[in-house]
Amino acid sequence: MLYKKILVAVDGSEGSFDALRNGIEIARNSGAELTLLYAMNKSVQPAYSSVYPVGMTDPASVREEVKEAQVSEERFGEEILNKAQNRVDPDIKTTTALLHGNPPATICAYAEKNNIDLIVIGNRGHSGLKKLFLGSVSQKVVSDALQPVLVAK
């Protein structure tokens, strides 16, 4: 099958950069466009999550901490997308997307909306606990995507 549009989901993990290498190779061989996508959860929490430090029970302070955590996550996403973009051959047409939402649902929805022919994703990302086989995001994308999904190892 000749692919025209390939989506590579990146999160900064080694697995996502394995996926990127695969996506670049397929794009190079098929002449496809690449989309590099970083999906972050809508509600980003500060590191301490629901356990508030002493003096941080004021709702305004908590909102400010949540906002700072979100800005930090967005910066991280932009850095990851820049690193990924710098690894792509300049002759491959590449776009980037930094999106908010549940990562598996966001990846699948973006792929559907933008007529993506192939999703490439790493087998494990930054999900905290390592999964036995597939990471939770890649497993959900494989399950829910309407397009073919390549899981890079």
PDB file of C-alpha atoms in Angstrom, residues 14 16 30 35-36 40 47 63 97 114 117 126 128:
ATOM      1  CA  GLU A  14      12.623   6.265  23.323  1.00  0.00           C
ATOM      2  CA  SER A  16       8.214   7.364  20.260  1.00  0.00           C
ATOM      3  CA  SER A  30       6.435   6.246  -0.287  1.00  0.00           C
ATOM      4  CA  THR A  35       2.442  14.735  10.775  1.00  0.00           C
ATOM      5  CA  LEU A  36       4.163  14.735  14.158  1.00  0.00           C
ATOM      6  CA  MET A  40      -1.434  15.983  26.240  1.00  0.00           C
ATOM      7  CA  ALA A  47       3.375  17.331  40.676  1.00  0.00           C
ATOM      8  CA  ARG A  63      -5.651  27.236  39.919  1.00  0.00           C
ATOM      9  CA  ALA A  97       0.356  19.322  16.010  1.00  0.00           C
ATOM     10  CA  ASN A 114      -7.181  14.584   8.572  1.00  0.00           C
ATOM     11  CA  ASP A 117      -3.403   6.594   6.017  1.00  0.00           C
ATOM     12  CA  HIS A 126       5.818   8.077  29.323  1.00  0.00           C
ATOM     13  CA  GLY A 128       4.613   5.916  34.490  1.00  0.00           C
TER      14      GLY A 128
END
